[in-house]
Each structure stands twice: as structure tokens, then as C-alpha cells.
């Protein structure tokens, strides 16, 4: 079964001011002139190789570990990966097969709520196709107690089609 790359790692400046291009390992410093922190933990070794004319993109050289990385999770790729699995794809049919008869004061699930009903019938007329997927994103940024100089962000994604 074919798969999708759901999780990607990107090198970033420890100060958060530069996202390094994925395909260029030769950039050794943050390009922000007020920062210019080194990209790699073994900076001296990487610098010596570059000064010797070595292309760090060449796969014959070991890759260097970045001082800091950012992890990106693709919601689209994760959903596509789930849709490739027949058993999981069956779970997505719940919303489309849901009884759309709305009864005031009766809430069996989120699809009985006013917001969904408005989306379905009144406002943008969303979810017209049985294969439409409803997702909710919750975003929360915070500063960890251990690393007070950095911030973290949690993104929680709920697939509303699945009961």
C-alpha cells in the first residue's frame, strides 16, 4: 500500500528567526544578520568541510544534526493515509449516514448541534458531498516551565466524521 509522508522535520534557527531550506545543507548560519547562530551541533566540523569545498548535500557525507528542528504534521497527508485503509475509510461514513432529522433539545452527537445544522442548511451549505470531511482544530501556545526562553504550540485535530 502506498503511503504519504505525514511527519516532516525542518531545521530552524534556535532563536526562531530562520527556517532552513530542506534541500540545502550547505547553509551553516542563520541568515538573520542580527543572529547568525550556527545551524549544526558539530558546527566546527561542518564549517571545516565547507571551507574544504565539500558539498554537504552530497549523500556520501554523513548528515549533521541541527541545533534545533521544527516538526510539521500534515493533516491532509494523515487523512489521506487513513482513507487508503478500507477499515478506517468505513469509519468516515458516519457523518454522511447520520440521520439529518433535527429534533430540538435532542443531542446525540455534534451533528445535532446548531453550528453543524447552520453549516449544513443555512450558511455556506457545507458537507454536501458524502466524502466531505469535517475537522476541528484546537490551537494552544504555551511556555514550558523548564525552557522559559522558548514556546511550544499544541495543535489538536479532531475528525468529526468518526464516531
mmCIF file with all atom_site columns, C-alpha atoms in Angstrom:
data_model
loop_
_atom_site.group_PDB
_atom_site.id
_atom_site.type_symbol
_atom_site.label_atom_id
_atom_site.label_alt_id
_atom_site.label_comp_id
_atom_site.label_asym_id
_atom_site.label_entity_id
_atom_site.label_seq_id
_atom_site.pdbx_PDB_ins_code
_atom_site.Cartn_x
_atom_site.Cartn_y
_atom_site.Cartn_z
_atom_site.occupancy
_atom_site.B_iso_or_equiv
_atom_site.pdbx_formal_charge
_atom_site.auth_seq_id
_atom_site.auth_comp_id
_atom_site.auth_asym_id
_atom_site.auth_atom_id
_atom_site.pdbx_PDB_model_num
ATOM 1   C CA . UNK A 1 1   ? 0.000   0.000  0.000  1.00 0.00 ? 1   UNK A CA 1
ATOM 2   C CA . UNK A 1 2   ? 1.301   3.428  -0.947 1.00 0.00 ? 2   UNK A CA 1
ATOM 3   C CA . UNK A 1 3   ? 1.849   5.867  1.903  1.00 0.00 ? 3   UNK A CA 1
ATOM 4   C CA . UNK A 1 4   ? 2.062   9.583  2.461  1.00 0.00 ? 4   UNK A CA 1
ATOM 5   C CA . UNK A 1 5   ? 4.718   11.442 4.403  1.00 0.00 ? 5   UNK A CA 1
ATOM 6   C CA . UNK A 1 6   ? 2.751   12.616 7.409  1.00 0.00 ? 6   UNK A CA 1
ATOM 7   C CA . UNK A 1 7   ? 5.589   13.978 9.588  1.00 0.00 ? 7   UNK A CA 1
ATOM 8   C CA . UNK A 1 8   ? 8.389   16.241 8.319  1.00 0.00 ? 8   UNK A CA 1
ATOM 9   C CA . UNK A 1 9   ? 11.342  17.714 10.202 1.00 0.00 ? 9   UNK A CA 1
ATOM 10  C CA . UNK A 1 10  ? 12.822  21.104 9.336  1.00 0.00 ? 10  UNK A CA 1
ATOM 11  C CA . UNK A 1 11  ? 15.974  22.711 10.683 1.00 0.00 ? 11  UNK A CA 1
ATOM 12  C CA . UNK A 1 12  ? 15.299  26.095 12.289 1.00 0.00 ? 12  UNK A CA 1
ATOM 13  C CA . UNK A 1 13  ? 17.409  28.736 13.969 1.00 0.00 ? 13  UNK A CA 1
ATOM 14  C CA . UNK A 1 14  ? 17.331  28.273 17.774 1.00 0.00 ? 14  UNK A CA 1
ATOM 15  C CA . UNK A 1 15  ? 16.029  31.850 18.033 1.00 0.00 ? 15  UNK A CA 1
ATOM 16  C CA . UNK A 1 16  ? 13.216  31.032 15.619 1.00 0.00 ? 16  UNK A CA 1
ATOM 17  C CA . UNK A 1 17  ? 14.228  33.667 13.076 1.00 0.00 ? 17  UNK A CA 1
ATOM 18  C CA . UNK A 1 18  ? 15.071  31.380 10.133 1.00 0.00 ? 18  UNK A CA 1
ATOM 19  C CA . UNK A 1 19  ? 13.678  28.201 8.588  1.00 0.00 ? 19  UNK A CA 1
ATOM 20  C CA . UNK A 1 20  ? 16.447  26.453 6.667  1.00 0.00 ? 20  UNK A CA 1
ATOM 21  C CA . UNK A 1 21  ? 15.600  25.132 3.190  1.00 0.00 ? 21  UNK A CA 1
ATOM 22  C CA . UNK A 1 22  ? 15.040  21.372 3.317  1.00 0.00 ? 22  UNK A CA 1
ATOM 23  C CA . UNK A 1 23  ? 17.259  20.715 0.315  1.00 0.00 ? 23  UNK A CA 1
ATOM 24  C CA . UNK A 1 24  ? 20.286  22.871 1.223  1.00 0.00 ? 24  UNK A CA 1
ATOM 25  C CA . UNK A 1 25  ? 22.536  21.506 3.972  1.00 0.00 ? 25  UNK A CA 1
ATOM 26  C CA . UNK A 1 26  ? 25.272  23.982 2.983  1.00 0.00 ? 26  UNK A CA 1
ATOM 27  C CA . UNK A 1 27  ? 23.708  26.916 4.843  1.00 0.00 ? 27  UNK A CA 1
ATOM 28  C CA . UNK A 1 28  ? 25.647  26.834 8.116  1.00 0.00 ? 28  UNK A CA 1
ATOM 29  C CA . UNK A 1 29  ? 24.456  30.002 9.864  1.00 0.00 ? 29  UNK A CA 1
ATOM 30  C CA . UNK A 1 30  ? 21.168  31.763 10.460 1.00 0.00 ? 30  UNK A CA 1
ATOM 31  C CA . UNK A 1 31  ? 20.832  34.324 7.667  1.00 0.00 ? 31  UNK A CA 1
ATOM 32  C CA . UNK A 1 32  ? 19.437  36.976 10.013 1.00 0.00 ? 32  UNK A CA 1
ATOM 33  C CA . UNK A 1 33  ? 22.338  39.460 10.329 1.00 0.00 ? 33  UNK A CA 1
ATOM 34  C CA . UNK A 1 34  ? 21.396  40.150 13.966 1.00 0.00 ? 34  UNK A CA 1
ATOM 35  C CA . UNK A 1 35  ? 21.556  36.468 14.893 1.00 0.00 ? 35  UNK A CA 1
ATOM 36  C CA . UNK A 1 36  ? 23.851  34.284 12.749 1.00 0.00 ? 36  UNK A CA 1
ATOM 37  C CA . UNK A 1 37  ? 23.759  31.342 15.173 1.00 0.00 ? 37  UNK A CA 1
ATOM 38  C CA . UNK A 1 38  ? 25.211  28.074 13.846 1.00 0.00 ? 38  UNK A CA 1
ATOM 39  C CA . UNK A 1 39  ? 22.837  25.552 12.318 1.00 0.00 ? 39  UNK A CA 1
ATOM 40  C CA . UNK A 1 40  ? 24.552  22.328 13.383 1.00 0.00 ? 40  UNK A CA 1
ATOM 41  C CA . UNK A 1 41  ? 25.640  20.896 16.733 1.00 0.00 ? 41  UNK A CA 1
ATOM 42  C CA . UNK A 1 42  ? 29.012  19.960 15.216 1.00 0.00 ? 42  UNK A CA 1
ATOM 43  C CA . UNK A 1 43  ? 29.411  23.383 13.667 1.00 0.00 ? 43  UNK A CA 1
ATOM 44  C CA . UNK A 1 44  ? 33.229  23.370 13.502 1.00 0.00 ? 44  UNK A CA 1
ATOM 45  C CA . UNK A 1 45  ? 33.266  20.073 11.603 1.00 0.00 ? 45  UNK A CA 1
ATOM 46  C CA . UNK A 1 46  ? 30.626  21.270 9.121  1.00 0.00 ? 46  UNK A CA 1
ATOM 47  C CA . UNK A 1 47  ? 32.451  24.583 8.651  1.00 0.00 ? 47  UNK A CA 1
ATOM 48  C CA . UNK A 1 48  ? 35.776  22.815 8.010  1.00 0.00 ? 48  UNK A CA 1
ATOM 49  C CA . UNK A 1 49  ? 34.169  20.600 5.363  1.00 0.00 ? 49  UNK A CA 1
ATOM 50  C CA . UNK A 1 50  ? 32.533  23.582 3.641  1.00 0.00 ? 50  UNK A CA 1
ATOM 51  C CA . UNK A 1 51  ? 35.816  25.536 3.671  1.00 0.00 ? 51  UNK A CA 1
ATOM 52  C CA . UNK A 1 52  ? 37.446  22.498 2.033  1.00 0.00 ? 52  UNK A CA 1
ATOM 53  C CA . UNK A 1 53  ? 34.880  22.756 -0.767 1.00 0.00 ? 53  UNK A CA 1
ATOM 54  C CA . UNK A 1 54  ? 32.734  19.816 0.319  1.00 0.00 ? 54  UNK A CA 1
ATOM 55  C CA . UNK A 1 55  ? 29.077  19.909 -0.705 1.00 0.00 ? 55  UNK A CA 1
ATOM 56  C CA . UNK A 1 56  ? 27.118  18.859 2.399  1.00 0.00 ? 56  UNK A CA 1
ATOM 57  C CA . UNK A 1 57  ? 24.156  17.943 0.183  1.00 0.00 ? 57  UNK A CA 1
ATOM 58  C CA . UNK A 1 58  ? 26.209  15.033 -1.182 1.00 0.00 ? 58  UNK A CA 1
ATOM 59  C CA . UNK A 1 59  ? 24.760  11.843 0.281  1.00 0.00 ? 59  UNK A CA 1
ATOM 60  C CA . UNK A 1 60  ? 28.213  10.276 0.664  1.00 0.00 ? 60  UNK A CA 1
ATOM 61  C CA . UNK A 1 61  ? 28.816  12.561 3.670  1.00 0.00 ? 61  UNK A CA 1
ATOM 62  C CA . UNK A 1 62  ? 27.064  11.955 6.963  1.00 0.00 ? 62  UNK A CA 1
ATOM 63  C CA . UNK A 1 63  ? 24.302  14.413 7.688  1.00 0.00 ? 63  UNK A CA 1
ATOM 64  C CA . UNK A 1 64  ? 24.758  16.820 10.555 1.00 0.00 ? 64  UNK A CA 1
ATOM 65  C CA . UNK A 1 65  ? 22.284  17.166 13.413 1.00 0.00 ? 65  UNK A CA 1
ATOM 66  C CA . UNK A 1 66  ? 20.698  20.594 13.651 1.00 0.00 ? 66  UNK A CA 1
ATOM 67  C CA . UNK A 1 67  ? 20.781  22.520 16.912 1.00 0.00 ? 67  UNK A CA 1
ATOM 68  C CA . UNK A 1 68  ? 17.000  22.829 16.675 1.00 0.00 ? 68  UNK A CA 1
ATOM 69  C CA . UNK A 1 69  ? 14.279  21.361 14.495 1.00 0.00 ? 69  UNK A CA 1
ATOM 70  C CA . UNK A 1 70  ? 10.617  22.024 13.940 1.00 0.00 ? 70  UNK A CA 1
ATOM 71  C CA . UNK A 1 71  ? 8.222   19.131 13.377 1.00 0.00 ? 71  UNK A CA 1
ATOM 72  C CA . UNK A 1 72  ? 5.362   19.599 10.930 1.00 0.00 ? 72  UNK A CA 1
ATOM 73  C CA . UNK A 1 73  ? 2.475   17.145 10.747 1.00 0.00 ? 73  UNK A CA 1
ATOM 74  C CA . UNK A 1 74  ? 0.401   17.251 7.575  1.00 0.00 ? 74  UNK A CA 1
ATOM 75  C CA . UNK A 1 75  ? -3.292  16.901 8.380  1.00 0.00 ? 75  UNK A CA 1
ATOM 76  C CA . UNK A 1 76  ? -4.041  16.300 4.698  1.00 0.00 ? 76  UNK A CA 1
ATOM 77  C CA . UNK A 1 77  ? -1.468  13.509 4.415  1.00 0.00 ? 77  UNK A CA 1
ATOM 78  C CA . UNK A 1 78  ? -2.700  11.923 7.658  1.00 0.00 ? 78  UNK A CA 1
ATOM 79  C CA . UNK A 1 79  ? -6.297  11.944 6.401  1.00 0.00 ? 79  UNK A CA 1
ATOM 80  C CA . UNK A 1 80  ? -5.228  10.565 3.011  1.00 0.00 ? 80  UNK A CA 1
ATOM 81  C CA . UNK A 1 81  ? -3.271  7.798  4.752  1.00 0.00 ? 81  UNK A CA 1
ATOM 82  C CA . UNK A 1 82  ? -6.376  6.874  6.761  1.00 0.00 ? 82  UNK A CA 1
ATOM 83  C CA . UNK A 1 83  ? -8.555  6.874  3.642  1.00 0.00 ? 83  UNK A CA 1
ATOM 84  C CA . UNK A 1 84  ? -6.256  4.320  1.981  1.00 0.00 ? 84  UNK A CA 1
ATOM 85  C CA . UNK A 1 85  ? -7.172  1.780  4.663  1.00 0.00 ? 85  UNK A CA 1
ATOM 86  C CA . UNK A 1 86  ? -10.599 0.265  3.876  1.00 0.00 ? 86  UNK A CA 1
ATOM 87  C CA . UNK A 1 87  ? -11.460 -0.358 7.541  1.00 0.00 ? 87  UNK A CA 1
ATOM 88  C CA . UNK A 1 88  ? -10.644 3.224  8.505  1.00 0.00 ? 88  UNK A CA 1
ATOM 89  C CA . UNK A 1 89  ? -12.416 4.595  5.437  1.00 0.00 ? 89  UNK A CA 1
ATOM 90  C CA . UNK A 1 90  ? -15.591 2.893  6.697  1.00 0.00 ? 90  UNK A CA 1
ATOM 91  C CA . UNK A 1 91  ? -15.361 4.966  9.891  1.00 0.00 ? 91  UNK A CA 1
ATOM 92  C CA . UNK A 1 92  ? -15.554 8.174  7.836  1.00 0.00 ? 92  UNK A CA 1
ATOM 93  C CA . UNK A 1 93  ? -19.027 7.283  6.536  1.00 0.00 ? 93  UNK A CA 1
ATOM 94  C CA . UNK A 1 94  ? -20.637 8.012  9.908  1.00 0.00 ? 94  UNK A CA 1
ATOM 95  C CA . UNK A 1 95  ? -21.348 11.688 9.170  1.00 0.00 ? 95  UNK A CA 1
ATOM 96  C CA . UNK A 1 96  ? -22.817 11.006 5.722  1.00 0.00 ? 96  UNK A CA 1
ATOM 97  C CA . UNK A 1 97  ? -25.007 8.168  7.006  1.00 0.00 ? 97  UNK A CA 1
ATOM 98  C CA . UNK A 1 98  ? -26.173 10.181 10.016 1.00 0.00 ? 98  UNK A CA 1
ATOM 99  C CA . UNK A 1 99  ? -29.888 10.864 10.277 1.00 0.00 ? 99  UNK A CA 1
ATOM 100 C CA . UNK A 1 100 ? -30.209 14.563 9.372  1.00 0.00 ? 100 UNK A CA 1
ATOM 101 C CA . UNK A 1 101 ? -33.583 14.888 11.076 1.00 0.00 ? 101 UNK A CA 1
ATOM 102 C CA . UNK A 1 102 ? -33.048 17.567 13.695 1.00 0.00 ? 102 UNK A CA 1
ATOM 103 C CA . UNK A 1 103 ? -35.122 17.460 16.881 1.00 0.00 ? 103 UNK A CA 1
ATOM 104 C CA . UNK A 1 104 ? -34.942 20.491 19.188 1.00 0.00 ? 104 UNK A CA 1
ATOM 105 C CA . UNK A 1 105 ? -33.375 19.592 22.531 1.00 0.00 ? 105 UNK A CA 1
ATOM 106 C CA . UNK A 1 106 ? -32.072 16.181 21.354 1.00 0.00 ? 106 UNK A CA 1
ATOM 107 C CA . UNK A 1 107 ? -28.294 15.916 21.031 1.00 0.00 ? 107 UNK A CA 1
ATOM 108 C CA . UNK A 1 108 ? -26.925 12.512 20.021 1.00 0.00 ? 108 UNK A CA 1
ATOM 109 C CA . UNK A 1 109 ? -23.616 13.874 18.712 1.00 0.00 ? 109 UNK A CA 1
ATOM 110 C CA . UNK A 1 110 ? -22.038 17.033 17.273 1.00 0.00 ? 110 UNK A CA 1
ATOM 111 C CA . UNK A 1 111 ? -24.129 16.738 14.120 1.00 0.00 ? 111 UNK A CA 1
ATOM 112 C CA . UNK A 1 112 ? -27.285 17.549 16.107 1.00 0.00 ? 112 UNK A CA 1
ATOM 113 C CA . UNK A 1 113 ? -25.801 20.862 17.231 1.00 0.00 ? 113 UNK A CA 1
ATOM 114 C CA . UNK A 1 114 ? -26.862 24.257 15.906 1.00 0.00 ? 114 UNK A CA 1
ATOM 115 C CA . UNK A 1 115 ? -23.452 25.086 14.416 1.00 0.00 ? 115 UNK A CA 1
ATOM 116 C CA . UNK A 1 116 ? -23.396 21.976 12.227 1.00 0.00 ? 116 UNK A CA 1
ATOM 117 C CA . UNK A 1 117 ? -27.037 22.392 11.245 1.00 0.00 ? 117 UNK A CA 1
ATOM 118 C CA . UNK A 1 118 ? -26.347 26.009 10.221 1.00 0.00 ? 118 UNK A CA 1
ATOM 119 C CA . UNK A 1 119 ? -23.358 24.931 8.141  1.00 0.00 ? 119 UNK A CA 1
ATOM 120 C CA . UNK A 1 120 ? -25.393 22.183 6.533  1.00 0.00 ? 120 UNK A CA 1
ATOM 121 C CA . UNK A 1 121 ? -28.573 24.047 5.694  1.00 0.00 ? 121 UNK A CA 1
ATOM 122 C CA . UNK A 1 122 ? -28.273 27.816 6.112  1.00 0.00 ? 122 UNK A CA 1
ATOM 123 C CA . UNK A 1 123 ? -24.848 29.379 5.755  1.00 0.00 ? 123 UNK A CA 1
ATOM 124 C CA . UNK A 1 124 ? -22.253 28.050 3.335  1.00 0.00 ? 124 UNK A CA 1
ATOM 125 C CA . UNK A 1 125 ? -24.065 24.769 2.638  1.00 0.00 ? 125 UNK A CA 1
ATOM 126 C CA . UNK A 1 126 ? -21.028 22.729 3.599  1.00 0.00 ? 126 UNK A CA 1
ATOM 127 C CA . UNK A 1 127 ? -20.929 18.931 3.708  1.00 0.00 ? 127 UNK A CA 1
ATOM 128 C CA . UNK A 1 128 ? -22.985 18.478 0.550  1.00 0.00 ? 128 UNK A CA 1
ATOM 129 C CA . UNK A 1 129 ? -20.886 15.513 -0.616 1.00 0.00 ? 129 UNK A CA 1
ATOM 130 C CA . UNK A 1 130 ? -20.780 12.220 1.296  1.00 0.00 ? 130 UNK A CA 1
ATOM 131 C CA . UNK A 1 131 ? -16.967 12.231 1.099  1.00 0.00 ? 131 UNK A CA 1
ATOM 132 C CA . UNK A 1 132 ? -16.586 15.670 2.764  1.00 0.00 ? 132 UNK A CA 1
ATOM 133 C CA . UNK A 1 133 ? -14.566 15.516 5.973  1.00 0.00 ? 133 UNK A CA 1
ATOM 134 C CA . UNK A 1 134 ? -15.271 17.789 8.921  1.00 0.00 ? 134 UNK A CA 1
ATOM 135 C CA . UNK A 1 135 ? -12.298 18.624 11.144 1.00 0.00 ? 135 UNK A CA 1
ATOM 136 C CA . UNK A 1 136 ? -11.901 20.864 14.172 1.00 0.00 ? 136 UNK A CA 1
ATOM 137 C CA . UNK A 1 137 ? -8.540  22.386 15.074 1.00 0.00 ? 137 UNK A CA 1
ATOM 138 C CA . UNK A 1 138 ? -7.682  23.485 18.603 1.00 0.00 ? 138 UNK A CA 1
ATOM 139 C CA . UNK A 1 139 ? -4.508  25.568 18.923 1.00 0.00 ? 139 UNK A CA 1
ATOM 140 C CA . UNK A 1 140 ? -2.793  26.282 22.233 1.00 0.00 ? 140 UNK A CA 1
ATOM 141 C CA . UNK A 1 141 ? 0.561   28.016 22.631 1.00 0.00 ? 141 UNK A CA 1
ATOM 142 C CA . UNK A 1 142 ? 2.418   27.913 25.922 1.00 0.00 ? 142 UNK A CA 1
ATOM 143 C CA . UNK A 1 143 ? 5.789   28.460 27.529 1.00 0.00 ? 143 UNK A CA 1
ATOM 144 C CA . UNK A 1 144 ? 7.237   25.362 29.227 1.00 0.00 ? 144 UNK A CA 1
ATOM 145 C CA . UNK A 1 145 ? 8.487   25.752 32.791 1.00 0.00 ? 145 UNK A CA 1
ATOM 146 C CA . UNK A 1 146 ? 11.803  24.045 32.013 1.00 0.00 ? 146 UNK A CA 1
ATOM 147 C CA . UNK A 1 147 ? 12.722  26.115 28.932 1.00 0.00 ? 147 UNK A CA 1
ATOM 148 C CA . UNK A 1 148 ? 11.424  29.576 29.730 1.00 0.00 ? 148 UNK A CA 1
ATOM 149 C CA . UNK A 1 149 ? 13.055  31.084 26.645 1.00 0.00 ? 149 UNK A CA 1
ATOM 150 C CA . UNK A 1 150 ? 11.011  29.019 24.204 1.00 0.00 ? 150 UNK A CA 1
ATOM 151 C CA . UNK A 1 151 ? 7.379   28.481 23.368 1.00 0.00 ? 151 UNK A CA 1
ATOM 152 C CA . UNK A 1 152 ? 5.560   25.372 22.240 1.00 0.00 ? 152 UNK A CA 1
ATOM 153 C CA . UNK A 1 153 ? 2.330   25.027 20.330 1.00 0.00 ? 153 UNK A CA 1
ATOM 154 C CA . UNK A 1 154 ? -0.065  22.121 20.541 1.00 0.00 ? 154 UNK A CA 1
ATOM 155 C CA . UNK A 1 155 ? -2.471  21.657 17.653 1.00 0.00 ? 155 UNK A CA 1
ATOM 156 C CA . UNK A 1 156 ? -5.184  19.111 18.337 1.00 0.00 ? 156 UNK A CA 1
ATOM 157 C CA . UNK A 1 157 ? -7.117  17.950 15.276 1.00 0.00 ? 157 UNK A CA 1
ATOM 158 C CA . UNK A 1 158 ? -10.412 16.106 15.652 1.00 0.00 ? 158 UNK A CA 1
ATOM 159 C CA . UNK A 1 159 ? -12.022 14.337 12.704 1.00 0.00 ? 159 UNK A CA 1
ATOM 160 C CA . UNK A 1 160 ? -15.723 14.901 13.216 1.00 0.00 ? 160 UNK A CA 1
ATOM 161 C CA . UNK A 1 161 ? -16.820 12.235 10.712 1.00 0.00 ? 161 UNK A CA 1
ATOM 162 C CA . UNK A 1 162 ? -15.716 9.443  13.027 1.00 0.00 ? 162 UNK A CA 1
ATOM 163 C CA . UNK A 1 163 ? -17.935 8.416  15.914 1.00 0.00 ? 163 UNK A CA 1
#
